[in-house]
PDB file of C-alpha atoms in Angstrom:
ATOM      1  CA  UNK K   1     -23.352  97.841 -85.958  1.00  0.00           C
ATOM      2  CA  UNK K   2     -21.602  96.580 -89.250  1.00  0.00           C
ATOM      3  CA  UNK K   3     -18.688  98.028 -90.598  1.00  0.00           C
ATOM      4  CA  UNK K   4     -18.347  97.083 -94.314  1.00  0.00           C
ATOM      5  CA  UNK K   5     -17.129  99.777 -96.048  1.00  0.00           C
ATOM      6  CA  UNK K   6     -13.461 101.170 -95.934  1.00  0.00           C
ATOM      7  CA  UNK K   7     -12.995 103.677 -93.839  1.00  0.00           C
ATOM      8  CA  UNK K   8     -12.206 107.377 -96.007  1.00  0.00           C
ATOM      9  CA  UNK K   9     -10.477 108.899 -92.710  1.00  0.00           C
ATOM     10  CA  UNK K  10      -8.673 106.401 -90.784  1.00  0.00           C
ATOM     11  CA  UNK K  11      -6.634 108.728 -88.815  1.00  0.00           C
ATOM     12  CA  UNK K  12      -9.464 109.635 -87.308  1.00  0.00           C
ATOM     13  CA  UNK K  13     -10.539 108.395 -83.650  1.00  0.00           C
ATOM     14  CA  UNK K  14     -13.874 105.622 -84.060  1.00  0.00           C
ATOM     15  CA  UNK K  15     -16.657 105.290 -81.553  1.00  0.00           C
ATOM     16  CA  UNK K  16     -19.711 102.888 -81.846  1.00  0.00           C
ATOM     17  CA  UNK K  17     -22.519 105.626 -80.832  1.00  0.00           C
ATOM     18  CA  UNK K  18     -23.023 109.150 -81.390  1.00  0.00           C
ATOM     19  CA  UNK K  19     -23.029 109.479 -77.620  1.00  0.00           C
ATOM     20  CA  UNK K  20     -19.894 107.848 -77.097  1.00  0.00           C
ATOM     21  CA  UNK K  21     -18.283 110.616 -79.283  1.00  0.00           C
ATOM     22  CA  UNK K  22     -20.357 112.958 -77.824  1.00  0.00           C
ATOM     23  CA  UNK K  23     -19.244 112.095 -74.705  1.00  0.00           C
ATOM     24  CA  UNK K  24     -15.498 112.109 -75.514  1.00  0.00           C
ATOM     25  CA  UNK K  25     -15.599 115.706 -77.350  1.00  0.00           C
ATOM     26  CA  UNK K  26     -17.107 116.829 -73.831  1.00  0.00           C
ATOM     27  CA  UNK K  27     -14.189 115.057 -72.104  1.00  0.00           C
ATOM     28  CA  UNK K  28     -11.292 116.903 -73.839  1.00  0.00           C
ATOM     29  CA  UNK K  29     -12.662 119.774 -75.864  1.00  0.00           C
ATOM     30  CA  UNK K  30     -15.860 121.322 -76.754  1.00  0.00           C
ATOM     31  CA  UNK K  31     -15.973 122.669 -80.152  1.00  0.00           C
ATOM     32  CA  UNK K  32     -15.909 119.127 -81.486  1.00  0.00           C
ATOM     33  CA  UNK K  33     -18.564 117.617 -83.178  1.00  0.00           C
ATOM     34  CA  UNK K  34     -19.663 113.759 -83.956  1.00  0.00           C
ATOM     35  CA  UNK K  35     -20.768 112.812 -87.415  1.00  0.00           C
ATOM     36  CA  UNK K  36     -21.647 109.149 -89.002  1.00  0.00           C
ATOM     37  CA  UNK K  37     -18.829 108.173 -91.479  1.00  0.00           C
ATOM     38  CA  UNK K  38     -19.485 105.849 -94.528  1.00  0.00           C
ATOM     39  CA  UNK K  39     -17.311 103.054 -92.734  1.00  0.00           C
ATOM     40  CA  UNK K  40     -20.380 102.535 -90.119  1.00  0.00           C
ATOM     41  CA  UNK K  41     -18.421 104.709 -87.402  1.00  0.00           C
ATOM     42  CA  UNK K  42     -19.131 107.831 -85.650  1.00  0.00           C
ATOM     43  CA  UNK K  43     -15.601 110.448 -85.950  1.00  0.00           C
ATOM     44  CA  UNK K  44     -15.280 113.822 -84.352  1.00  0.00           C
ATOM     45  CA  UNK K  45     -14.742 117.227 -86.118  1.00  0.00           C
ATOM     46  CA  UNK K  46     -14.144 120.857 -85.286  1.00  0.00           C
ATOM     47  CA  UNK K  47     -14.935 122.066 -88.906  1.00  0.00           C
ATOM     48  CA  UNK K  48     -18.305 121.146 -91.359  1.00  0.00           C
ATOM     49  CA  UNK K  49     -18.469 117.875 -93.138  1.00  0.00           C
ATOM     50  CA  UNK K  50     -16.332 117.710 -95.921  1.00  0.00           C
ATOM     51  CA  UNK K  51     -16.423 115.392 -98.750  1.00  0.00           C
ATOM     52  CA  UNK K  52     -14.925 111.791 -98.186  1.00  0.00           C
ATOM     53  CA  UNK K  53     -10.830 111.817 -98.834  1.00  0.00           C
ATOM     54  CA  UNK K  54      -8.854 109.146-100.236  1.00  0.00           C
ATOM     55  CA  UNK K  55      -5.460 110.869 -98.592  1.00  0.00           C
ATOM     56  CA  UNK K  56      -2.972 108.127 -96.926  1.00  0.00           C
ATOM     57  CA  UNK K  57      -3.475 108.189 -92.973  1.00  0.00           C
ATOM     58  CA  UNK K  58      -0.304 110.427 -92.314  1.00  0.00           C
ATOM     59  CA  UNK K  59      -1.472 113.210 -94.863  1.00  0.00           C
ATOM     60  CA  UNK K  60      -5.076 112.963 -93.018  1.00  0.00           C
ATOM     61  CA  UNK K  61      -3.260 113.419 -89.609  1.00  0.00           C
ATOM     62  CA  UNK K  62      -0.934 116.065 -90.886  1.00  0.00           C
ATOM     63  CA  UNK K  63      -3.677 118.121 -92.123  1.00  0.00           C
ATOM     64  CA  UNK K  64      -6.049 117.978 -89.242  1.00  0.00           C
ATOM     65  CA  UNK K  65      -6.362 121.184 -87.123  1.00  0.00           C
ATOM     66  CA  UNK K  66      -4.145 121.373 -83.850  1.00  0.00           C
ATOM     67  CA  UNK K  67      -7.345 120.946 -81.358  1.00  0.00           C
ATOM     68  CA  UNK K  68      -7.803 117.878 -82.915  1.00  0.00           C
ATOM     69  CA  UNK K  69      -4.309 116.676 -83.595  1.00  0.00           C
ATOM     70  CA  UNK K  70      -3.766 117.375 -79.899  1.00  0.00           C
ATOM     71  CA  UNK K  71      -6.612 115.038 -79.253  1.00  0.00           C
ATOM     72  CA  UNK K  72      -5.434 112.360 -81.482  1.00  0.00           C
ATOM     73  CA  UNK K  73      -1.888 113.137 -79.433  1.00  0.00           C
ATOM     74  CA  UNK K  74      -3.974 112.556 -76.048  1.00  0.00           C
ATOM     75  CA  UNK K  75      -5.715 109.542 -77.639  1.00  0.00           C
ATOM     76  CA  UNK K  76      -2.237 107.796 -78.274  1.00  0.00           C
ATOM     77  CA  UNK K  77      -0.791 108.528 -74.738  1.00  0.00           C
ATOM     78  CA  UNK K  78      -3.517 106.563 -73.916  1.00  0.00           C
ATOM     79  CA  UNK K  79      -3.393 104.028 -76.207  1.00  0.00           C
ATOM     80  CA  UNK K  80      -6.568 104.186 -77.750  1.00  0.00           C
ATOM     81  CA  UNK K  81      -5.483 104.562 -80.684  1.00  0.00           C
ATOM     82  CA  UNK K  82      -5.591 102.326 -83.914  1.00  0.00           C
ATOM     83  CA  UNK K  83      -2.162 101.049 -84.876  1.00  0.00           C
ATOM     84  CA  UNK K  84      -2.391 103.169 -88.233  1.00  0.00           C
ATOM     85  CA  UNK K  85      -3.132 106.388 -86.378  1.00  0.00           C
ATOM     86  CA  UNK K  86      -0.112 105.411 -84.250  1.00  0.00           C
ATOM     87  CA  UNK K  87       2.201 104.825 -86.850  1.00  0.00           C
ATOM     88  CA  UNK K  88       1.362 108.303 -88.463  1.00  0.00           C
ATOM     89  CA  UNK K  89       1.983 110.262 -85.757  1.00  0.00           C
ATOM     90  CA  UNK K  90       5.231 108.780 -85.304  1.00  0.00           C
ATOM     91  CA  UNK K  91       5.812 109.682 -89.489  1.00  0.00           C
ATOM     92  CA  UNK K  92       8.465 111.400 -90.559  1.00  0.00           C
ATOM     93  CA  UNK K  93       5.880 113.843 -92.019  1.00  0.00           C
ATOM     94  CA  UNK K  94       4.195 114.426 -88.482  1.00  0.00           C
ATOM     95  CA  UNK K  95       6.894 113.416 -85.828  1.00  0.00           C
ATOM     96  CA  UNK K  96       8.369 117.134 -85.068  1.00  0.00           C
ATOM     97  CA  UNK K  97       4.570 117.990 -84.436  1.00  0.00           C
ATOM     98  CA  UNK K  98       4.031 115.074 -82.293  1.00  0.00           C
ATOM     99  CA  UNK K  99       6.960 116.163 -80.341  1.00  0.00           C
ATOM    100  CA  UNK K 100       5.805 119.686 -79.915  1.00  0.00           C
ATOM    101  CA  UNK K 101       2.124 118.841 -78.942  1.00  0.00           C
ATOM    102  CA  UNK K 102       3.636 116.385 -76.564  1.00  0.00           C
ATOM    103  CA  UNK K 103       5.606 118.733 -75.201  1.00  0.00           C
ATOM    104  CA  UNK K 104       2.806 121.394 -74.612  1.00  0.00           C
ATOM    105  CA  UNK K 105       0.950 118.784 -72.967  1.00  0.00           C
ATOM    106  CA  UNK K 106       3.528 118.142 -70.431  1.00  0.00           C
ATOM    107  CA  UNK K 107       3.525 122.045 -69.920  1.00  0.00           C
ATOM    108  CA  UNK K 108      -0.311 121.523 -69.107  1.00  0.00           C
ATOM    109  CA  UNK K 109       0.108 118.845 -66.931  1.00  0.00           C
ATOM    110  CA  UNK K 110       3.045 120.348 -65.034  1.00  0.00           C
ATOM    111  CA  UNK K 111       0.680 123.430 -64.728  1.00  0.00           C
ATOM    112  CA  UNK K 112      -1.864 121.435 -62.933  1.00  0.00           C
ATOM    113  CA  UNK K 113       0.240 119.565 -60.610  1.00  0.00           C
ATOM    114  CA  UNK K 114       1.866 123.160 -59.231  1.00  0.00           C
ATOM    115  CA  UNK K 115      -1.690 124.658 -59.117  1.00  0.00           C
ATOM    116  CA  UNK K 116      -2.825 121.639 -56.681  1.00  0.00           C
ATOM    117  CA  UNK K 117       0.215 121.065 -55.047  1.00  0.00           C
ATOM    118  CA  UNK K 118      -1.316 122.290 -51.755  1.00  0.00           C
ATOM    119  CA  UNK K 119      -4.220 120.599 -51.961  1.00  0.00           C
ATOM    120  CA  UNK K 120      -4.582 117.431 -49.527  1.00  0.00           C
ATOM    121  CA  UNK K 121      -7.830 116.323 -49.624  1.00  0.00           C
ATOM    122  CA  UNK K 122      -9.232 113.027 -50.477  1.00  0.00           C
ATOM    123  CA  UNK K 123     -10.424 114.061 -54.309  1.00  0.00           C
ATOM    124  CA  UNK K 124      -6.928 115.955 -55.088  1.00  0.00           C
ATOM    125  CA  UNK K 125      -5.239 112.692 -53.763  1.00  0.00           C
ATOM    126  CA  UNK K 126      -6.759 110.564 -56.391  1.00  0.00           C
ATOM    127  CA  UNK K 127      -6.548 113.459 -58.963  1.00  0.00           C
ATOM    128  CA  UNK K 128      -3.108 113.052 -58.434  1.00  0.00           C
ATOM    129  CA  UNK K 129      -2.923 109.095 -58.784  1.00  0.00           C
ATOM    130  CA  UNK K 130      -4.319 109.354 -62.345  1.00  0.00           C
ATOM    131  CA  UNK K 131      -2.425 112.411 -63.391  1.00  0.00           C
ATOM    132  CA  UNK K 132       0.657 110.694 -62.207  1.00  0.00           C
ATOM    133  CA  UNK K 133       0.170 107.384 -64.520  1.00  0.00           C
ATOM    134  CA  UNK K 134      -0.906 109.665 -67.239  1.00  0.00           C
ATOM    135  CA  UNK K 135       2.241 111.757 -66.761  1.00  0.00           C
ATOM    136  CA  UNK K 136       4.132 108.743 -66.709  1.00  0.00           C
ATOM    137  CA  UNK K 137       2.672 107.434 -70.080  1.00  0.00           C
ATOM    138  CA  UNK K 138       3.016 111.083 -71.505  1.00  0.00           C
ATOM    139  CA  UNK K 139       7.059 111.374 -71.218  1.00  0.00           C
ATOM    140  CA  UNK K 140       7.209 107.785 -72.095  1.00  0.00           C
ATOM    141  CA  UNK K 141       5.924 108.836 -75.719  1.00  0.00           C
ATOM    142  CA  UNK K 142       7.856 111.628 -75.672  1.00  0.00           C
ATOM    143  CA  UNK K 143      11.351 110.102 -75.084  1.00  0.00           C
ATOM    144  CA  UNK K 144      10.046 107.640 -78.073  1.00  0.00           C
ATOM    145  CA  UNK K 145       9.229 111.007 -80.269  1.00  0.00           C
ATOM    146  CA  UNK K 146      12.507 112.412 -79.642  1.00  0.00           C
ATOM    147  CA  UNK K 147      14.509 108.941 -80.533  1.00  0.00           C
ATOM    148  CA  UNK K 148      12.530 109.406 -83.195  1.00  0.00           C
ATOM    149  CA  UNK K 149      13.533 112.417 -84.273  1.00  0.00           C
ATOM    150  CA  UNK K 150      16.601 111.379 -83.158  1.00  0.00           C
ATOM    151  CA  UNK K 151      17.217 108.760 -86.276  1.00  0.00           C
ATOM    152  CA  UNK K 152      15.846 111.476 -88.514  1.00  0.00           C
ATOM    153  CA  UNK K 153      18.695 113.644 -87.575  1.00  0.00           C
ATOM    154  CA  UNK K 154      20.777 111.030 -88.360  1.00  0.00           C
ATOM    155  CA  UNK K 155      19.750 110.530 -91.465  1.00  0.00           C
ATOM    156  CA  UNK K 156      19.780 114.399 -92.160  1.00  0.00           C
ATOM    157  CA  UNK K 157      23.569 114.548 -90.823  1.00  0.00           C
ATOM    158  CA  UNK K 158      24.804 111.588 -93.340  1.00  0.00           C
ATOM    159  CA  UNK K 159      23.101 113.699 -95.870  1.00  0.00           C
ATOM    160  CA  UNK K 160      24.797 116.994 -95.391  1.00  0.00           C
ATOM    161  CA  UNK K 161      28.020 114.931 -94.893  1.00  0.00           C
ATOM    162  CA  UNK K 162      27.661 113.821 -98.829  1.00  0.00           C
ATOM    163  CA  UNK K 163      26.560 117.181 -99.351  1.00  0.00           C
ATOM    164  CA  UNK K 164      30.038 118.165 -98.004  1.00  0.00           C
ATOM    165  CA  UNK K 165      31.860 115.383-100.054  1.00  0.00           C
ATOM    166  CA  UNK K 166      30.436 117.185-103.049  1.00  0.00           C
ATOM    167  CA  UNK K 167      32.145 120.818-102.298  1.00  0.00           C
ATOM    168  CA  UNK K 168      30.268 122.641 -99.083  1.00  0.00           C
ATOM    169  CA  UNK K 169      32.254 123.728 -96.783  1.00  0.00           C
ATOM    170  CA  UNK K 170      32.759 123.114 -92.990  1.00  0.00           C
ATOM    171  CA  UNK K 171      31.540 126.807 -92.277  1.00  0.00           C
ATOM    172  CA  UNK K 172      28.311 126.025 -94.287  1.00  0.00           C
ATOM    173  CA  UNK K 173      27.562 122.698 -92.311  1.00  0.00           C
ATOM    174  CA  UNK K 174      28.537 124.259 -88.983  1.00  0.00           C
ATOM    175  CA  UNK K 175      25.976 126.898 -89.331  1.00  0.00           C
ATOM    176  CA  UNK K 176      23.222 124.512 -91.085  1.00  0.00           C
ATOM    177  CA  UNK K 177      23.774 122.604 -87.769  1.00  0.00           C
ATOM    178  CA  UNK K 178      23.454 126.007 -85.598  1.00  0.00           C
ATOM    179  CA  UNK K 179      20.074 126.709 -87.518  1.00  0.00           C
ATOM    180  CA  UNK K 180      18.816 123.189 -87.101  1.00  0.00           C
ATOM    181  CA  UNK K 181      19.348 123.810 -83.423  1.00  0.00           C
ATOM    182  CA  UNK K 182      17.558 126.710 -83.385  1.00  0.00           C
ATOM    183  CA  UNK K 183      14.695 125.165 -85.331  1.00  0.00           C
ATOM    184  CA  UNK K 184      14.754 122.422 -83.211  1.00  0.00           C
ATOM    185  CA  UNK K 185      14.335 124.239 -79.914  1.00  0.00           C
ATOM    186  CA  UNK K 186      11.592 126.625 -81.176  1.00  0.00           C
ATOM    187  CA  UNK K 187       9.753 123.658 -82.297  1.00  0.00           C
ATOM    188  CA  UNK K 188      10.234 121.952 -79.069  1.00  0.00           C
ATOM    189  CA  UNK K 189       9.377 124.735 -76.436  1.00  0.00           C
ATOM    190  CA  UNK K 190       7.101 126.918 -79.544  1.00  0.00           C
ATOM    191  CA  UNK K 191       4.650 128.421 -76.405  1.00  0.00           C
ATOM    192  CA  UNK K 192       7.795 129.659 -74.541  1.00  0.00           C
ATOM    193  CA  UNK K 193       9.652 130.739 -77.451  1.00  0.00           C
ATOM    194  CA  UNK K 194       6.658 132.795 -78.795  1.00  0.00           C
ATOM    195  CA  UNK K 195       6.042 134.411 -75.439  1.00  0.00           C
ATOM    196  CA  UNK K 196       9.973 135.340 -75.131  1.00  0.00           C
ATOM    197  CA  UNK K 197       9.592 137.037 -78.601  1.00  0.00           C
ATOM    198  CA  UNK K 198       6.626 138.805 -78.288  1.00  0.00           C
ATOM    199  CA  UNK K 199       7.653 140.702 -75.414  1.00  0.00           C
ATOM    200  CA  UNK K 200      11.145 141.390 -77.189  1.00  0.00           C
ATOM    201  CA  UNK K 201       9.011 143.194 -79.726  1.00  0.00           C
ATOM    202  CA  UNK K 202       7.261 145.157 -77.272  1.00  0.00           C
ATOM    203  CA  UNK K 203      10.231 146.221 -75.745  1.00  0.00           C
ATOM    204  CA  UNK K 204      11.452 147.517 -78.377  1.00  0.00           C
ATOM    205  CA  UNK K 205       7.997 149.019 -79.602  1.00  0.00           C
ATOM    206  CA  UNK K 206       7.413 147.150 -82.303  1.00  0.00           C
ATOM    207  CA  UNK K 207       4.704 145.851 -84.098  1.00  0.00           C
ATOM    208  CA  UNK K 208       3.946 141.950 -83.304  1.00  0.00           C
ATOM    209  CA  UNK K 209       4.230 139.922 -86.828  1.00  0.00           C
ATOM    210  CA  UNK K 210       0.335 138.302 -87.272  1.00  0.00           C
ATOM    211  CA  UNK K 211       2.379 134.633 -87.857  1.00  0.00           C
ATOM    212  CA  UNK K 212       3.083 135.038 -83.992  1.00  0.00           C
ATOM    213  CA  UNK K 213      -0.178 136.484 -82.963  1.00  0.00           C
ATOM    214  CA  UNK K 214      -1.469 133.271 -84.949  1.00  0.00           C
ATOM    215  CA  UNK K 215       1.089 131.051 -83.185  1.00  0.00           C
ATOM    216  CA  UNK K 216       0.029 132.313 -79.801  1.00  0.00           C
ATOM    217  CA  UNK K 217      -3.488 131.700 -80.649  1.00  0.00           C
ATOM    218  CA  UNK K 218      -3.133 128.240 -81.938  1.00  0.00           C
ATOM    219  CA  UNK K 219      -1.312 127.440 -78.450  1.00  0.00           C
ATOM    220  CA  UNK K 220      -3.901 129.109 -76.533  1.00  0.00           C
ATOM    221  CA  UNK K 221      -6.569 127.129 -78.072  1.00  0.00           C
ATOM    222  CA  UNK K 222      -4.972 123.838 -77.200  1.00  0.00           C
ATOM    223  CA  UNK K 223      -4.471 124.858 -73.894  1.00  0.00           C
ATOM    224  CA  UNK K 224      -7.910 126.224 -73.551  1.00  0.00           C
ATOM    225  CA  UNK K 225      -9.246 122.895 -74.941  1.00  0.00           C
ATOM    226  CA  UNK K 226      -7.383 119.969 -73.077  1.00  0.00           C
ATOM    227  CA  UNK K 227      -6.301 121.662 -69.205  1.00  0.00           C
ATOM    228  CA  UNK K 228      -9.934 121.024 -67.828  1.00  0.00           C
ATOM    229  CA  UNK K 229      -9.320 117.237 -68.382  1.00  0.00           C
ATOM    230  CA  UNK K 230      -6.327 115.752 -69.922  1.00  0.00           C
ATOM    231  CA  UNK K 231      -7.344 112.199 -68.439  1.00  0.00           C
TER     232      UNK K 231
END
């Protein structure tokens, strides 16, 4: 096959064959579809063809829908990803999100080694061996998200400190820095902090805000998607 023509959605993942794509949709999650792209390649898609985009790479991968951002998140743990894809994810734009899908997945794949912790048979042994090096690969990307994030932060915090040279006060920064704390945890450990405030609304009998019920949802359909094979 020749590929000629620029590609319109970069971010996306490229296969050679429709059954290639095929193949990896049915590997990590089924509501994905193949289509031919102009470029000559074969992408994957959850929603119906849209018309080409000229959008940079890190607007594509900031607008695609959390199965598939997951999947591109999956993709890069693995290292199958182009070098633009890569450098998106790790945007300033995208890298909170990266963090927080990373940090589902290691939920996942914590889940799965406690479920077959018991198990000592021949298959579970090598199950093991593979989720191990994928495990391995996973928290290396995310201790290179949260550096990441890390020299954002940084550059936030000499910010507010020339915000503070021009007349806010110490009680103002100390409590921008309790609410960046906050925000930083919730985006971290979302599924957990979602749960946690769900049932604190039930408790006290109150009616569950639809942003949560969407929040819930959006987790639930990653999980749904990825935990029968995250490698």
């Amino acid at each position: 096959m020749t590929h000629t023509k620029t590609c319109t959605t970069p971010a996306k993942a490229r296969f050679a064959t429709t059954t290639a794509a095929a193949r990896t949709a049915a590997t990590y999650v089924h509501n994905l579809t193949p289509y031919l792209c102009a470029c000559g390649w074969y992408h994957l898609t959850s929603k119906a063809i849209v018309p080409a985009t000229s959008l940079p790479v890190t607007e594509q991968v900031a607008a695609l829908g959390d199965v598939e951002f997951a999947v591109l998140v999956v993709q890069d743990v693995r290292a199958t990803v182009t070098p633009v894809q890569a450098g998106a994810l790790r945007d300033v734009a995208n890298v909170e999100r990266w963090i927080r899908a990373l940090t589902h997945l290691q939920s996942l794949v914590e889940a799965q080694f406690e479920e077959r912790a018991e198990d000592r048979s021949p298959e579970a042994e090598a199950w093991r061996k593979g989720a191990a090096a994928f495990r391995d690969a996973l928290l290396s990307r995310l201790g290179e998200a949260t550096a990441a994030a890390a020299e954002l932060r940084l550059a936030e915090a000499a910010e507010a400190a020339a915000h503070a040279k021009a007349g806010r006060s110490l009680a103002e920064l100390r409590q921008r820095a309790e609410l960046d704390a906050v925000r930083r945890l919730v985006q971290a450990y979302g599924a957990q902090f979602n749960a946690l405030l769900i049932e604190e609304y039930q408790v006290l009998e109150l009616a569950v805000p639809p942003r949560l019920r969407r929040r819930q949802a959006r987790d639930a359909a990653v999980t749904t998607a990825l935990t029968p094979a995250l490698w």
